[in-house]
Amino acid sequence: QERLVESGGGLVQPGGSLRLSCRASDLTLEYYTIAWFRQAPGQEREGLSCIGSSGDITYYGDSVRGKFTISRDSAKNTVYLQMDSLKPEDTAVYYCATDLTRRCATTGEAMRGRIAYWGQGAAVTVSS
């Protein structure tokens, strides 16, 4: 049984927006860090953003800062990734994940190395 499940992926035109959701079946997400990653074909899995249990937010890399927004709705036990101004180079499979700690790592690489659970991924294609 998947502990984290992403939804909201799909096809979007350049300049468009999508909101991905990460839901948990048997984890209370507000107790743990939840991070978003993406992996494009032939590339390494890249850290995008992370939200800690206290609500502290970290963005990994300048490519998504100001364009992607992470948020959490504790009542719905859901973490979101709002993606705006999408470009074809944002095409990838997007994953949410947790390392079961309370604070985000300072770099995407460090965060990736600590992950305990990954979601199954949501495909995002940006194309006209």
CSV table of C-alpha atoms in Angstrom, one decimal:
chain,number,residue,atom,x,y,z
A,1,GLN,CA,0.0,0.0,0.0
A,2,GLU,CA,1.4,3.4,-1.0
A,3,ARG,CA,1.9,5.7,1.9
A,4,LEU,CA,2.1,8.8,-0.2
A,5,VAL,CA,0.0,9.4,-3.4
A,6,GLU,CA,0.4,12.2,-5.8
A,7,SER,CA,-2.3,13.5,-8.1
A,8,GLY,CA,-3.0,16.5,-10.3
A,9,GLY,CA,-0.5,15.8,-13.1
A,10,GLY,CA,-1.3,16.0,-16.8
A,11,LEU,CA,-0.8,18.0,-19.9
A,12,VAL,CA,-0.6,21.8,-19.8
A,13,GLN,CA,0.4,24.4,-22.3
A,14,PRO,CA,3.5,26.6,-21.8
A,15,GLY,CA,2.7,29.4,-19.5
A,16,GLY,CA,0.0,27.4,-17.8
A,17,SER,CA,-0.4,26.2,-14.2
A,18,LEU,CA,-1.0,23.0,-12.4
A,19,ARG,CA,-1.4,22.1,-8.7
A,20,LEU,CA,-0.1,18.8,-7.6
A,21,SER,CA,-1.4,17.1,-4.4
A,22,CYS,CA,0.3,14.7,-2.1
A,23,ARG,CA,-2.0,12.7,0.2
A,24,ALA,CA,-1.1,10.1,2.8
A,25,SER,CA,-3.0,7.0,3.8
A,26,ASP,CA,-1.5,6.3,7.2
A,27,LEU,CA,0.8,9.3,7.9
A,28,THR,CA,-0.1,12.6,9.5
A,29,LEU,CA,1.8,14.9,7.1
A,30,GLU,CA,2.0,17.8,9.5
A,31,TYR,CA,4.3,15.8,11.8
A,32,TYR,CA,7.0,15.3,9.1
A,33,THR,CA,8.9,17.0,6.4
A,34,ILE,CA,7.3,16.6,3.0
A,35,ALA,CA,9.4,17.3,-0.1
A,36,TRP,CA,8.7,17.5,-3.8
A,37,PHE,CA,11.1,16.2,-6.4
A,38,ARG,CA,11.0,15.8,-10.1
A,39,GLN,CA,12.8,13.6,-12.6
A,40,ALA,CA,13.0,14.2,-16.3
A,41,PRO,CA,14.0,11.4,-18.7
A,42,GLY,CA,17.7,10.7,-18.5
A,43,GLN,CA,18.2,13.1,-15.6
A,44,GLU,CA,18.7,12.7,-11.8
A,45,ARG,CA,15.8,13.2,-9.5
A,46,GLU,CA,15.9,16.9,-8.5
A,47,GLY,CA,14.8,18.4,-5.2
A,48,LEU,CA,12.3,21.2,-5.6
A,49,SER,CA,10.9,22.2,-2.3
A,50,CYS,CA,10.3,21.0,1.2
A,51,ILE,CA,8.0,21.9,4.1
A,52,GLY,CA,8.9,21.0,7.6
A,53,SER,CA,6.6,20.1,10.5
A,54,SER,CA,6.6,23.7,11.8
A,55,GLY,CA,5.7,25.0,8.4
A,56,ASP,CA,9.2,26.2,7.5
A,57,ILE,CA,9.7,26.1,3.8
A,58,THR,CA,12.8,25.5,1.8
A,59,TYR,CA,13.2,25.9,-2.0
A,60,TYR,CA,15.9,24.0,-3.7
A,61,GLY,CA,17.4,25.7,-6.8
A,62,ASP,CA,16.7,29.0,-8.5
A,63,SER,CA,14.8,27.4,-11.3
A,64,VAL,CA,11.7,27.0,-9.2
A,65,ARG,CA,12.0,29.8,-6.7
A,66,GLY,CA,9.1,32.2,-7.3
A,67,LYS,CA,7.5,29.9,-9.8
A,68,PHE,CA,6.6,26.9,-7.6
A,69,THR,CA,4.9,27.2,-4.2
A,70,ILE,CA,4.6,24.5,-1.6
A,71,SER,CA,1.8,24.5,1.0
A,72,ARG,CA,0.1,22.2,3.4
A,73,ASP,CA,-3.6,21.8,4.4
A,74,SER,CA,-3.4,19.9,7.7
A,75,ALA,CA,-7.2,19.4,7.8
A,76,LYS,CA,-7.0,17.5,4.5
A,77,ASN,CA,-3.7,15.9,5.4
A,78,THR,CA,-2.4,17.1,2.0
A,79,VAL,CA,0.6,18.9,0.8
A,80,TYR,CA,0.4,20.9,-2.5
A,81,LEU,CA,2.8,22.1,-5.1
A,82,GLN,CA,1.4,25.0,-7.1
A,83,MET,CA,3.3,25.3,-10.4
A,84,ASP,CA,3.0,28.5,-12.4
A,85,SER,CA,4.5,29.8,-15.6
A,86,LEU,CA,5.3,26.3,-16.7
A,87,LYS,CA,7.8,25.7,-19.5
A,88,PRO,CA,8.5,22.6,-21.6
A,89,GLU,CA,11.6,22.0,-19.5
A,90,ASP,CA,9.4,21.5,-16.5
A,91,THR,CA,8.2,18.3,-18.1
A,92,ALA,CA,9.0,15.5,-15.7
A,93,VAL,CA,7.6,13.0,-13.3
A,94,TYR,CA,6.9,14.7,-10.0
A,95,TYR,CA,7.3,12.9,-6.7
A,96,CYS,CA,6.4,13.8,-3.1
A,97,ALA,CA,8.4,12.1,-0.4
A,98,THR,CA,9.2,12.2,3.3
A,99,ASP,CA,12.3,11.4,5.4
A,100,LEU,CA,10.1,11.1,8.6
A,101,THR,CA,12.0,13.9,10.3
A,102,ARG,CA,10.7,17.3,11.2
A,103,ARG,CA,13.2,19.7,9.5
A,104,CYS,CA,14.1,19.9,5.8
A,105,ALA,CA,17.6,19.4,4.6
A,106,THR,CA,19.4,22.5,3.4
A,107,THR,CA,20.0,21.1,-0.1
A,108,GLY,CA,18.0,19.0,-2.5
A,109,GLU,CA,20.8,16.4,-2.7
A,110,ALA,CA,20.9,16.0,1.1
A,111,MET,CA,17.1,15.7,1.2
A,112,ARG,CA,17.1,13.1,-1.5
A,113,GLY,CA,19.5,11.0,0.4
A,114,ARG,CA,17.3,11.0,3.5
A,115,ILE,CA,14.0,9.9,2.0
A,116,ALA,CA,12.2,7.0,3.6
A,117,TYR,CA,9.1,7.0,1.5
A,118,TRP,CA,8.4,8.1,-2.1
A,119,GLY,CA,5.1,8.5,-3.8
A,120,GLN,CA,4.5,6.7,-7.1
A,121,GLY,CA,4.9,10.0,-9.1
A,122,ALA,CA,2.7,12.2,-11.2
A,123,ALA,CA,3.6,12.9,-14.8
A,124,VAL,CA,3.6,16.5,-15.9
A,125,THR,CA,3.9,17.4,-19.6
A,126,VAL,CA,4.3,21.0,-20.7
A,127,SER,CA,3.6,21.2,-24.4
A,128,SER,CA,1.6,23.1,-27.0
